[in-house]
PDB file of C-alpha atoms in Angstrom:
ATOM      1  CA  MET A   9    -109.624-153.693 -22.713  1.00 71.00           C
ATOM      2  CA  LEU A  10    -106.701-156.151 -21.730  1.00 76.00           C
ATOM      3  CA  ARG A  11    -106.782-157.608 -24.754  1.00 75.00           C
ATOM      4  CA  ALA A  12    -106.417-154.382 -26.227  1.00 72.00           C
ATOM      5  CA  LEU A  13    -103.675-153.546 -24.643  1.00 72.00           C
ATOM      6  CA  LEU A  14    -101.714-156.798 -25.041  1.00 74.00           C
ATOM      7  CA  SER A  15    -102.223-156.429 -28.795  1.00 69.00           C
ATOM      8  CA  ARG A  16    -100.957-152.626 -28.865  1.00 66.00           C
ATOM      9  CA  LEU A  17     -98.100-154.270 -26.938  1.00 71.00           C
ATOM     10  CA  ARG A  18     -97.286-157.008 -29.440  1.00 72.00           C
ATOM     11  CA  ARG A  19     -97.722-154.715 -32.286  1.00 67.00           C
ATOM     12  CA  PRO A  20     -95.250-152.071 -33.560  1.00 67.00           C
ATOM     13  CA  PRO A  21     -96.777-148.937 -32.920  1.00 63.00           C
ATOM     14  CA  ALA A  22     -97.762-147.421 -35.992  1.00 66.00           C
ATOM     15  CA  PRO A  23     -95.861-144.643 -37.400  1.00 63.00           C
ATOM     16  CA  PRO A  24     -97.225-141.130 -36.664  1.00 58.00           C
ATOM     17  CA  PRO A  25     -99.004-139.523 -39.600  1.00 61.00           C
ATOM     18  CA  ARG A  26     -96.752-137.531 -42.123  1.00 60.00           C
ATOM     19  CA  GLY A  27     -96.087-134.188 -41.162  1.00 54.00           C
ATOM     20  CA  ALA A  28     -97.195-134.469 -37.235  1.00 53.00           C
ATOM     21  CA  VAL A  29     -95.316-133.854 -34.509  1.00 52.00           C
ATOM     22  CA  SER A  30     -93.885-137.375 -33.413  1.00 50.00           C
ATOM     23  CA  ARG A  31     -95.177-137.272 -29.812  1.00 61.00           C
ATOM     24  CA  ARG A  32     -96.912-140.652 -28.102  1.00 68.00           C
ATOM     25  CA  ALA A  33    -100.427-139.941 -27.188  1.00 75.00           C
ATOM     26  CA  LEU A  34    -102.015-142.463 -25.031  1.00 76.00           C
ATOM     27  CA  PRO A  35    -105.748-142.919 -25.290  1.00 87.00           C
ATOM     28  CA  LEU A  36    -107.505-141.548 -22.094  1.00 91.00           C
ATOM     29  CA  TRP A  37    -108.174-144.850 -20.363  1.00 91.00           C
ATOM     30  CA  GLN A  38    -104.550-145.721 -20.509  1.00 90.00           C
ATOM     31  CA  ARG A  39    -103.587-142.325 -19.189  1.00 91.00           C
ATOM     32  CA  ALA A  40    -106.510-142.318 -16.232  1.00 93.00           C
ATOM     33  CA  LEU A  41    -104.866-146.120 -15.551  1.00 93.00           C
ATOM     34  CA  VAL A  42    -101.482-144.374 -15.387  1.00 93.00           C
ATOM     35  CA  ALA A  43    -102.436-141.469 -13.444  1.00 94.00           C
ATOM     36  CA  GLY A  44    -104.295-144.024 -11.035  1.00 94.00           C
ATOM     37  CA  ALA A  45    -101.595-146.439 -10.603  1.00 95.00           C
ATOM     38  CA  GLY A  46     -99.263-142.910  -9.648  1.00 95.00           C
ATOM     39  CA  ALA A  47    -102.010-141.949  -7.161  1.00 95.00           C
ATOM     40  CA  GLY A  48    -102.311-145.688  -5.825  1.00 95.00           C
ATOM     41  CA  ALA A  49     -98.789-145.840  -5.454  1.00 96.00           C
ATOM     42  CA  ALA A  50     -98.292-142.345  -3.782  1.00 96.00           C
ATOM     43  CA  ALA A  51    -101.167-143.243  -1.480  1.00 96.00           C
ATOM     44  CA  GLY A  52     -99.531-146.461  -0.414  1.00 96.00           C
ATOM     45  CA  ALA A  53     -96.285-144.784   0.240  1.00 96.00           C
ATOM     46  CA  TRP A  54     -98.114-142.400   2.377  1.00 96.00           C
ATOM     47  CA  LEU A  55     -99.876-145.100   4.449  1.00 95.00           C
ATOM     48  CA  TRP A  56     -96.707-147.088   4.642  1.00 95.00           C
ATOM     49  CA  LEU A  57     -94.829-143.922   6.001  1.00 95.00           C
ATOM     50  CA  ARG A  58     -97.520-143.103   8.692  1.00 94.00           C
ATOM     51  CA  ARG A  59     -97.526-146.593   9.889  1.00 91.00           C
ATOM     52  CA  ARG A  60     -93.728-146.113  10.187  1.00 93.00           C
ATOM     53  CA  LYS A  61     -94.512-142.946  12.069  1.00 93.00           C
ATOM     54  CA  ARG A  62     -97.005-144.489  14.214  1.00 85.00           C
ATOM     55  CA  GLN A  63     -94.567-147.391  15.344  1.00 82.00           C
ATOM     56  CA  GLU A  64     -91.594-144.923  15.690  1.00 88.00           C
ATOM     57  CA  ARG A  65     -93.829-142.819  18.509  1.00 84.00           C
ATOM     58  CA  GLU A  66     -95.294-146.194  20.258  1.00 73.00           C
ATOM     59  CA  ARG A  67     -91.187-147.113  20.420  1.00 75.00           C
ATOM     60  CA  ARG A  68     -90.368-143.879  21.986  1.00 81.00           C
ATOM     61  CA  ARG A  69     -93.249-144.084  24.381  1.00 72.00           C
ATOM     62  CA  ARG A  70     -92.561-147.330  25.441  1.00 67.00           C
ATOM     63  CA  GLU A  71     -88.793-146.490  26.209  1.00 72.00           C
ATOM     64  CA  ALA A  72     -90.046-143.889  28.263  1.00 70.00           C
ATOM     65  CA  LEU A  73     -92.793-146.034  30.171  1.00 64.00           C
ATOM     66  CA  ARG A  74     -89.924-148.346  30.677  1.00 64.00           C
ATOM     67  CA  ALA A  75     -87.829-145.578  32.162  1.00 63.00           C
ATOM     68  CA  LEU A  76     -90.033-144.321  34.581  1.00 64.00           C
ATOM     69  CA  PRO A  77     -89.631-145.466  38.122  1.00 63.00           C
ATOM     70  CA  GLN A  78     -90.873-149.231  38.296  1.00 67.00           C
ATOM     71  CA  GLY A  79     -92.991-148.096  41.238  1.00 71.00           C
ATOM     72  CA  ASP A  80     -92.142-151.189  43.954  1.00 79.00           C
ATOM     73  CA  PHE A  81     -93.239-152.372  47.459  1.00 90.00           C
ATOM     74  CA  ALA A  82     -92.711-154.909  49.668  1.00 92.00           C
ATOM     75  CA  LEU A  83     -95.095-154.543  52.390  1.00 96.00           C
ATOM     76  CA  ARG A  84     -98.116-156.579  54.390  1.00 96.00           C
ATOM     77  CA  ASP A  85    -101.203-156.691  53.898  1.00 96.00           C
ATOM     78  CA  GLN A  86    -104.344-156.597  56.508  1.00 96.00           C
ATOM     79  CA  ALA A  87    -104.031-160.276  57.056  1.00 96.00           C
ATOM     80  CA  GLY A  88    -100.343-159.921  57.422  1.00 95.00           C
ATOM     81  CA  THR A  89     -99.398-161.556  54.292  1.00 96.00           C
ATOM     82  CA  ARG A  90     -96.197-160.252  52.953  1.00 96.00           C
ATOM     83  CA  ARG A  91     -96.860-158.663  49.547  1.00 96.00           C
ATOM     84  CA  ALA A  92     -94.722-157.448  46.898  1.00 94.00           C
ATOM     85  CA  LYS A  93     -95.465-155.606  43.517  1.00 92.00           C
ATOM     86  CA  SER A  94     -94.364-158.791  41.952  1.00 91.00           C
ATOM     87  CA  ASP A  95     -97.015-160.513  43.314  1.00 94.00           C
ATOM     88  CA  PHE A  96     -99.243-158.625  41.600  1.00 93.00           C
ATOM     89  CA  ALA A  97     -97.495-159.469  37.779  1.00 91.00           C
ATOM     90  CA  GLY A  98    -100.207-160.003  35.319  1.00 93.00           C
ATOM     91  CA  ARG A  99    -103.019-158.255  37.213  1.00 95.00           C
ATOM     92  CA  TRP A 100    -104.543-154.418  36.606  1.00 96.00           C
ATOM     93  CA  LEU A 101    -104.109-152.434  39.722  1.00 96.00           C
ATOM     94  CA  LEU A 102    -105.793-149.511  40.962  1.00 97.00           C
ATOM     95  CA  LEU A 103    -103.567-147.598  43.795  1.00 96.00           C
ATOM     96  CA  TYR A 104    -104.057-145.130  46.246  1.00 97.00           C
ATOM     97  CA  PHE A 105    -101.669-143.753  48.905  1.00 97.00           C
ATOM     98  CA  GLY A 106    -103.629-142.370  52.481  1.00 97.00           C
ATOM     99  CA  PHE A 107    -103.656-143.078  55.925  1.00 97.00           C
ATOM    100  CA  THR A 108    -107.126-143.936  58.118  1.00 97.00           C
ATOM    101  CA  HIS A 109    -106.914-140.728  60.379  1.00 96.00           C
ATOM    102  CA  CYS A 110    -107.499-138.807  57.070  1.00 96.00           C
ATOM    103  CA  PRO A 111    -110.581-136.440  57.403  1.00 96.00           C
ATOM    104  CA  ASP A 112    -112.062-136.314  54.310  1.00 95.00           C
ATOM    105  CA  VAL A 113    -109.931-136.623  51.148  1.00 96.00           C
ATOM    106  CA  CYS A 114    -108.894-140.418  51.474  1.00 97.00           C
ATOM    107  CA  PRO A 115    -112.711-141.597  52.024  1.00 97.00           C
ATOM    108  CA  ALA A 116    -113.797-139.587  49.272  1.00 96.00           C
ATOM    109  CA  ALA A 117    -110.654-141.304  46.949  1.00 97.00           C
ATOM    110  CA  LEU A 118    -111.349-144.423  47.966  1.00 97.00           C
ATOM    111  CA  GLU A 119    -115.013-144.157  47.739  1.00 97.00           C
ATOM    112  CA  ARG A 120    -114.521-143.303  44.033  1.00 97.00           C
ATOM    113  CA  LEU A 121    -112.169-145.889  43.534  1.00 97.00           C
ATOM    114  CA  SER A 122    -114.374-148.566  45.211  1.00 97.00           C
ATOM    115  CA  ARG A 123    -117.313-147.406  42.990  1.00 97.00           C
ATOM    116  CA  ALA A 124    -115.377-147.805  39.743  1.00 97.00           C
ATOM    117  CA  VAL A 125    -114.044-150.918  40.503  1.00 97.00           C
ATOM    118  CA  ALA A 126    -117.460-152.202  41.254  1.00 97.00           C
ATOM    119  CA  ALA A 127    -118.606-150.996  37.993  1.00 97.00           C
ATOM    120  CA  LEU A 128    -115.944-152.518  35.969  1.00 97.00           C
ATOM    121  CA  GLU A 129    -116.556-156.007  37.656  1.00 94.00           C
ATOM    122  CA  TRP A 130    -119.858-156.038  36.078  1.00 94.00           C
ATOM    123  CA  ASP A 131    -118.310-156.223  32.686  1.00 94.00           C
ATOM    124  CA  PRO A 132    -117.138-159.959  32.132  1.00 93.00           C
ATOM    125  CA  ALA A 133    -115.200-158.829  28.919  1.00 94.00           C
ATOM    126  CA  LEU A 134    -112.821-156.956  31.215  1.00 95.00           C
ATOM    127  CA  PRO A 135    -109.635-158.684  33.051  1.00 96.00           C
ATOM    128  CA  PRO A 136    -110.194-158.058  36.729  1.00 95.00           C
ATOM    129  CA  LEU A 137    -108.916-155.108  38.570  1.00 96.00           C
ATOM    130  CA  GLN A 138    -107.255-155.149  42.076  1.00 97.00           C
ATOM    131  CA  PRO A 139    -108.009-152.261  44.227  1.00 97.00           C
ATOM    132  CA  LEU A 140    -105.102-151.585  46.458  1.00 97.00           C
ATOM    133  CA  PHE A 141    -104.745-148.799  49.644  1.00 98.00           C
ATOM    134  CA  ILE A 142    -101.403-148.344  51.061  1.00 97.00           C
ATOM    135  CA  THR A 143    -100.910-146.487  53.822  1.00 97.00           C
ATOM    136  CA  LEU A 144     -98.707-143.258  54.341  1.00 97.00           C
ATOM    137  CA  ASP A 145     -98.773-143.437  58.360  1.00 97.00           C
ATOM    138  CA  PRO A 146     -97.265-146.946  59.169  1.00 96.00           C
ATOM    139  CA  GLU A 147     -97.175-145.897  63.056  1.00 96.00           C
ATOM    140  CA  ARG A 148    -101.023-145.741  63.843  1.00 96.00           C
ATOM    141  CA  ASP A 149    -102.177-148.212  60.261  1.00 97.00           C
ATOM    142  CA  ASP A 150    -101.104-151.231  61.345  1.00 96.00           C
ATOM    143  CA  GLU A 151    -102.981-154.563  60.330  1.00 96.00           C
ATOM    144  CA  ALA A 152    -105.988-154.127  62.486  1.00 96.00           C
ATOM    145  CA  ALA A 153    -106.463-150.198  61.557  1.00 96.00           C
ATOM    146  CA  LEU A 154    -106.385-151.059  58.183  1.00 97.00           C
ATOM    147  CA  ARG A 155    -109.354-154.030  58.595  1.00 96.00           C
ATOM    148  CA  ARG A 156    -111.488-151.798  60.357  1.00 96.00           C
ATOM    149  CA  TYR A 157    -110.740-149.007  58.141  1.00 97.00           C
ATOM    150  CA  LEU A 158    -110.928-151.067  54.663  1.00 96.00           C
ATOM    151  CA  ARG A 159    -114.037-152.562  55.602  1.00 95.00           C
ATOM    152  CA  ASP A 160    -116.287-149.751  54.826  1.00 94.00           C
ATOM    153  CA  PHE A 161    -115.198-149.859  51.347  1.00 96.00           C
ATOM    154  CA  HIS A 162    -114.914-152.287  48.544  1.00 96.00           C
ATOM    155  CA  PRO A 163    -114.565-155.822  49.739  1.00 96.00           C
ATOM    156  CA  ARG A 164    -111.668-156.734  47.754  1.00 97.00           C
ATOM    157  CA  LEU A 165    -109.947-153.475  48.740  1.00 97.00           C
ATOM    158  CA  LEU A 166    -106.376-154.692  49.667  1.00 97.00           C
ATOM    159  CA  GLY A 167    -104.452-152.800  52.352  1.00 97.00           C
ATOM    160  CA  LEU A 168    -100.817-152.362  52.510  1.00 97.00           C
ATOM    161  CA  THR A 169     -98.447-151.357  55.542  1.00 97.00           C
ATOM    162  CA  GLY A 170     -94.964-152.410  56.826  1.00 96.00           C
ATOM    163  CA  SER A 171     -92.196-150.358  58.787  1.00 96.00           C
ATOM    164  CA  ALA A 172     -91.326-146.808  58.158  1.00 96.00           C
ATOM    165  CA  GLU A 173     -88.603-147.405  55.692  1.00 95.00           C
ATOM    166  CA  GLU A 174     -90.839-149.792  53.825  1.00 95.00           C
ATOM    167  CA  VAL A 175     -93.336-147.591  53.496  1.00 96.00           C
ATOM    168  CA  ARG A 176     -91.116-144.441  52.454  1.00 95.00           C
ATOM    169  CA  ALA A 177     -89.812-146.965  49.921  1.00 93.00           C
ATOM    170  CA  ALA A 178     -92.962-147.293  48.543  1.00 94.00           C
ATOM    171  CA  ALA A 179     -94.112-143.886  48.644  1.00 94.00           C
ATOM    172  CA  ALA A 180     -90.782-142.825  46.932  1.00 91.00           C
ATOM    173  CA  ALA A 181     -91.080-145.216  44.132  1.00 90.00           C
ATOM    174  CA  PHE A 182     -94.234-143.500  43.204  1.00 90.00           C
ATOM    175  CA  ARG A 183     -93.057-140.250  44.154  1.00 88.00           C
ATOM    176  CA  VAL A 184     -95.725-139.891  46.463  1.00 92.00           C
ATOM    177  CA  TYR A 185     -95.186-136.617  48.924  1.00 94.00           C
ATOM    178  CA  ALA A 186     -96.140-137.334  52.445  1.00 95.00           C
ATOM    179  CA  HIS A 187     -95.470-135.079  55.629  1.00 95.00           C
ATOM    180  CA  ALA A 188     -96.836-135.679  59.336  1.00 95.00           C
ATOM    181  CA  GLY A 189     -97.990-132.558  60.551  1.00 94.00           C
ATOM    182  CA  PRO A 190     -97.487-131.470  64.515  1.00 94.00           C
ATOM    183  CA  ARG A 191     -99.117-133.837  67.166  1.00 93.00           C
ATOM    184  CA  ASP A 192    -101.394-132.357  69.472  1.00 90.00           C
ATOM    185  CA  ALA A 193    -102.269-133.395  73.170  1.00 89.00           C
ATOM    186  CA  ASP A 194    -103.826-136.463  72.108  1.00 88.00           C
ATOM    187  CA  GLY A 195    -101.065-137.728  70.002  1.00 92.00           C
ATOM    188  CA  ASP A 196    -102.932-137.111  66.608  1.00 94.00           C
ATOM    189  CA  TYR A 197    -101.570-135.496  63.754  1.00 95.00           C
ATOM    190  CA  ILE A 198    -103.052-135.344  60.044  1.00 95.00           C
ATOM    191  CA  VAL A 199    -100.298-136.553  57.094  1.00 96.00           C
ATOM    192  CA  ASP A 200    -100.340-134.023  54.515  1.00 94.00           C
ATOM    193  CA  HIS A 201    -100.175-135.726  51.303  1.00 95.00           C
ATOM    194  CA  SER A 202    -100.405-136.039  47.545  1.00 93.00           C
ATOM    195  CA  VAL A 203    -103.848-137.182  46.322  1.00 94.00           C
ATOM    196  CA  LEU A 204    -103.538-139.679  43.242  1.00 94.00           C
ATOM    197  CA  ILE A 205    -104.998-142.772  42.073  1.00 96.00           C
ATOM    198  CA  TYR A 206    -102.773-144.750  40.330  1.00 93.00           C
ATOM    199  CA  LEU A 207    -103.464-147.438  37.337  1.00 93.00           C
ATOM    200  CA  LEU A 208    -100.970-150.081  37.057  1.00 92.00           C
ATOM    201  CA  GLY A 209    -100.975-152.534  34.020  1.00 91.00           C
ATOM    202  CA  PRO A 210    -100.685-156.148  33.987  1.00 93.00           C
ATOM    203  CA  ASP A 211     -96.784-155.586  33.330  1.00 88.00           C
ATOM    204  CA  GLY A 212     -96.518-153.776  36.155  1.00 87.00           C
ATOM    205  CA  LEU A 213     -95.971-149.985  34.868  1.00 84.00           C
ATOM    206  CA  LEU A 214     -97.966-146.999  35.315  1.00 87.00           C
ATOM    207  CA  LEU A 215    -100.594-146.001  32.942  1.00 87.00           C
ATOM    208  CA  ASP A 216    -102.448-143.500  34.324  1.00 89.00           C
ATOM    209  CA  CYS A 217    -103.148-141.380  37.559  1.00 90.00           C
ATOM    210  CA  TYR A 218    -106.423-139.567  38.663  1.00 94.00           C
ATOM    211  CA  GLY A 219    -106.469-136.509  40.632  1.00 93.00           C
ATOM    212  CA  SER A 220    -109.483-135.940  43.413  1.00 93.00           C
ATOM    213  CA  GLY A 221    -111.274-134.054  40.258  1.00 93.00           C
ATOM    214  CA  LYS A 222    -111.830-137.351  38.477  1.00 95.00           C
ATOM    215  CA  SER A 223    -115.157-138.676  39.322  1.00 96.00           C
ATOM    216  CA  ALA A 224    -115.905-142.423  39.703  1.00 97.00           C
ATOM    217  CA  GLU A 225    -117.405-142.383  36.521  1.00 97.00           C
ATOM    218  CA  GLU A 226    -114.318-140.724  34.847  1.00 97.00           C
ATOM    219  CA  LEU A 227    -112.263-143.222  36.475  1.00 96.00           C
ATOM    220  CA  GLU A 228    -114.301-146.213  35.430  1.00 97.00           C
ATOM    221  CA  ARG A 229    -114.412-144.818  31.347  1.00 96.00           C
ATOM    222  CA  SER A 230    -110.509-144.167  31.724  1.00 94.00           C
ATOM    223  CA  VAL A 231    -109.557-147.683  32.749  1.00 96.00           C
ATOM    224  CA  ARG A 232    -112.128-149.060  30.553  1.00 96.00           C
ATOM    225  CA  ARG A 233    -110.401-147.546  27.535  1.00 92.00           C
ATOM    226  CA  HIS A 234    -106.825-148.384  28.776  1.00 91.00           C
ATOM    227  CA  MET A 235    -107.919-151.971  29.183  1.00 94.00           C
ATOM    228  CA  ARG A 236    -109.273-152.077  25.760  1.00 91.00           C
ATOM    229  CA  THR A 237    -106.746-150.461  24.147  1.00 87.00           C
ATOM    230  CA  TYR A 238    -103.733-152.027  26.172  1.00 87.00           C
ATOM    231  CA  GLN A 239    -100.340-153.467  24.172  1.00 79.00           C
ATOM    232  CA  PRO A 240     -97.941-155.353  26.581  1.00 76.00           C
ATOM    233  CA  LEU A 241     -94.608-154.188  25.894  1.00 66.00           C
ATOM    234  CA  SER A 242     -92.217-156.333  24.474  1.00 57.00           C
ATOM    235  CA  PRO A 243     -89.342-157.583  26.636  1.00 53.00           C
ATOM    236  CA  PRO A 244     -86.364-155.212  27.188  1.00 49.00           C
ATOM    237  CA  GLN A 245     -83.984-155.814  23.947  1.00 44.00           C
TER     238      GLN A 245
ATOM    239  CA  MET B  15    -106.668-143.694  69.453  1.00 75.00           C
ATOM    240  CA  ALA B  16    -108.354-145.652  66.681  1.00 88.00           C
ATOM    241  CA  ALA B  17    -109.441-143.525  63.799  1.00 93.00           C
ATOM    242  CA  PRO B  18    -112.695-142.518  63.197  1.00 95.00           C
ATOM    243  CA  THR B  19    -115.342-145.247  62.004  1.00 95.00           C
ATOM    244  CA  MET B  20    -117.475-144.435  59.084  1.00 95.00           C
ATOM    245  CA  GLU B  21    -120.324-143.766  61.202  1.00 96.00           C
ATOM    246  CA  GLU B  22    -118.114-141.217  62.992  1.00 96.00           C
ATOM    247  CA  ARG B  23    -116.943-139.421  60.102  1.00 97.00           C
ATOM    248  CA  LYS B  24    -120.233-139.057  59.027  1.00 97.00           C
ATOM    249  CA  ALA B  25    -121.137-137.273  62.217  1.00 97.00           C
ATOM    250  CA  CYS B  26    -118.417-135.306  62.218  1.00 97.00           C
ATOM    251  CA  TRP B  27    -119.193-134.100  58.354  1.00 97.00           C
ATOM    252  CA  GLY B  28    -123.090-133.715  59.284  1.00 97.00           C
ATOM    253  CA  ALA B  29    -122.050-131.369  62.020  1.00 97.00           C
ATOM    254  CA  ARG B  30    -119.345-129.530  60.109  1.00 97.00           C
ATOM    255  CA  ASP B  31    -121.992-129.053  57.393  1.00 96.00           C
ATOM    256  CA  GLU B  32    -124.464-127.757  59.683  1.00 96.00           C
ATOM    257  CA  PHE B  33    -121.958-125.189  61.503  1.00 96.00           C
ATOM    258  CA  TRP B  34    -120.996-123.683  58.043  1.00 95.00           C
ATOM    259  CA  GLN B  35    -124.574-123.572  56.766  1.00 95.00           C
ATOM    260  CA  CYS B  36    -124.963-121.145  60.157  1.00 95.00           C
ATOM    261  CA  MET B  37    -121.879-119.200  59.464  1.00 94.00           C
ATOM    262  CA  ASP B  38    -122.641-118.776  55.845  1.00 93.00           C
ATOM    263  CA  ASN B  39    -126.256-117.690  57.094  1.00 93.00           C
ATOM    264  CA  HIS B  40    -124.797-115.098  59.716  1.00 92.00           C
ATOM    265  CA  GLY B  41    -122.015-113.585  57.612  1.00 90.00           C
ATOM    266  CA  ASP B  42    -119.630-115.658  59.706  1.00 89.00           C
ATOM    267  CA  ASP B  43    -120.583-114.234  63.257  1.00 89.00           C
ATOM    268  CA  ALA B  44    -119.449-117.178  64.959  1.00 88.00           C
ATOM    269  CA  SER B  45    -121.544-116.146  68.153  1.00 91.00           C
ATOM    270  CA  LYS B  46    -124.719-116.822  66.025  1.00 90.00           C
ATOM    271  CA  CYS B  47    -123.616-120.595  66.093  1.00 94.00           C
ATOM    272  CA  GLU B  48    -122.346-121.233  69.237  1.00 94.00           C
ATOM    273  CA  LYS B  49    -124.385-124.739  69.891  1.00 95.00           C
ATOM    274  CA  LEU B  50    -123.639-125.749  66.423  1.00 95.00           C
ATOM    275  CA  ARG B  51    -120.049-125.088  67.020  1.00 96.00           C
ATOM    276  CA  LEU B  52    -119.606-127.020  70.285  1.00 96.00           C
ATOM    277  CA  SER B  53    -121.594-129.463  68.481  1.00 96.00           C
ATOM    278  CA  PHE B  54    -119.058-129.801  65.712  1.00 97.00           C
ATOM    279  CA  GLU B  55    -115.982-129.555  68.207  1.00 97.00           C
ATOM    280  CA  SER B  56    -117.341-132.673  70.202  1.00 97.00           C
ATOM    281  CA  LEU B  57    -118.104-134.818  67.004  1.00 97.00           C
ATOM    282  CA  CYS B  58    -114.619-134.196  65.244  1.00 96.00           C
ATOM    283  CA  PRO B  59    -111.261-135.052  66.293  1.00 95.00           C
ATOM    284  CA  GLN B  60    -109.677-131.846  67.374  1.00 95.00           C
ATOM    285  CA  GLN B  61    -107.162-131.908  64.306  1.00 95.00           C
ATOM    286  CA  TRP B  62    -109.870-132.422  62.157  1.00 96.00           C
ATOM    287  CA  VAL B  63    -111.817-129.568  63.610  1.00 96.00           C
ATOM    288  CA  LYS B  64    -108.396-127.235  62.881  1.00 95.00           C
ATOM    289  CA  TYR B  65    -108.219-128.953  59.450  1.00 96.00           C
ATOM    290  CA  PHE B  66    -111.754-127.935  58.566  1.00 97.00           C
ATOM    291  CA  ASP B  67    -111.428-124.465  60.007  1.00 96.00           C
ATOM    292  CA  LYS B  68    -108.322-124.126  57.679  1.00 95.00           C
ATOM    293  CA  ARG B  69    -110.312-125.220  54.571  1.00 95.00           C
ATOM    294  CA  ARG B  70    -113.058-122.872  55.179  1.00 95.00           C
ATOM    295  CA  ASP B  71    -110.712-120.129  55.074  1.00 94.00           C
ATOM    296  CA  PHE B  72    -109.417-121.653  51.894  1.00 94.00           C
ATOM    297  CA  LEU B  73    -112.755-122.169  50.281  1.00 93.00           C
ATOM    298  CA  LYS B  74    -113.889-118.360  50.980  1.00 91.00           C
ATOM    299  CA  TYR B  75    -110.513-117.233  49.754  1.00 92.00           C
ATOM    300  CA  LYS B  76    -110.987-119.152  46.344  1.00 91.00           C
ATOM    301  CA  LYS B  77    -114.652-117.999  46.098  1.00 89.00           C
ATOM    302  CA  GLN B  78    -113.065-114.473  46.609  1.00 89.00           C
ATOM    303  CA  LEU B  79    -110.679-114.916  43.823  1.00 90.00           C
ATOM    304  CA  GLU B  80    -113.504-116.653  41.638  1.00 89.00           C
ATOM    305  CA  THR B  81    -115.670-113.485  42.108  1.00 87.00           C
ATOM    306  CA  GLU B  82    -113.698-110.616  42.744  1.00 83.00           C
ATOM    307  CA  GLY B  83    -110.180-111.511  40.852  1.00 78.00           C
ATOM    308  CA  TYR B  84    -107.073-111.167  42.589  1.00 79.00           C
ATOM    309  CA  HIS B  85    -105.730-108.205  44.515  1.00 77.00           C
ATOM    310  CA  PRO B  86    -102.016-108.061  45.592  1.00 78.00           C
ATOM    311  CA  PRO B  87    -101.610-107.045  48.894  1.00 74.00           C
ATOM    312  CA  GLU B  88    -101.206-103.652  49.232  1.00 70.00           C
ATOM    313  CA  ALA B  89     -98.287-103.442  51.528  1.00 59.00           C
ATOM    314  CA  ALA B  90     -95.276-101.651  50.707  1.00 55.00           C
ATOM    315  CA  GLY B  91     -91.806-103.173  49.569  1.00 53.00           C
ATOM    316  CA  LYS B  92     -91.007-105.871  46.828  1.00 55.00           C
ATOM    317  CA  SER B  93     -90.851-109.192  47.648  1.00 52.00           C
TER     318      SER B  93
END
């Protein structure tokens, strides 16, 4: 077929039969080839444009992520060691804000968080996930209180506390709402607070957050998906 | 005052659940459930008792909304 085409190119085209309209008419296979080439070019262009659009969307999403509050903290863990967010660079974090005198919501959330982390630990293909608890009640939740409280949950669950200002700054960095209620005769009070579990990627950026409606299995599935599809952000230009 | 341990929390929740079950069975007649109420109040911190009482009210209200729909209060006057 190629030889015929090449010989056709070398020979001057035959003059059209006398009386016939002078119009070039390619044989069917050549027309099919041209049509195919055209379709291929169109498909290629479409794929290239789609890839460009996707890259643009990714770029805008990354810029938006970078613009979010970085969710910083500088606190102490239950052993008294100073812990800043930068200490966890390169690690996946699953974080919850609560307080130890919490009636039901915090134990339930920590239970879900612990079960999700434990399930993910079984998978050797996944990077390690650090569970983290930050108190919203630094007045009562010192290191000893954290140790007592957290031993009922995941063994690697790290609890963080600090001064009132440090805790307030950490909560503000994650836009966490917290408000201590009125004290009773025993000095007991309940801290009203927003209930979310935060997922942070190895570059320290917030990737997702989970309300109290998300079960441990849903948490596990979502974190697994984030870990599999994770793309590190390029350093800021 | 130290925070309740996991055992104490579970004891409190159990007492709460028994009390609520009794209330459900007797149409919220507190006089029929006095013993369970006392048990509930003794096993849970006072703040938690108040919190759970409010929670029960909220859950009942939510159930009412889901089954009967929302009826705006009939009190006169626009907000």
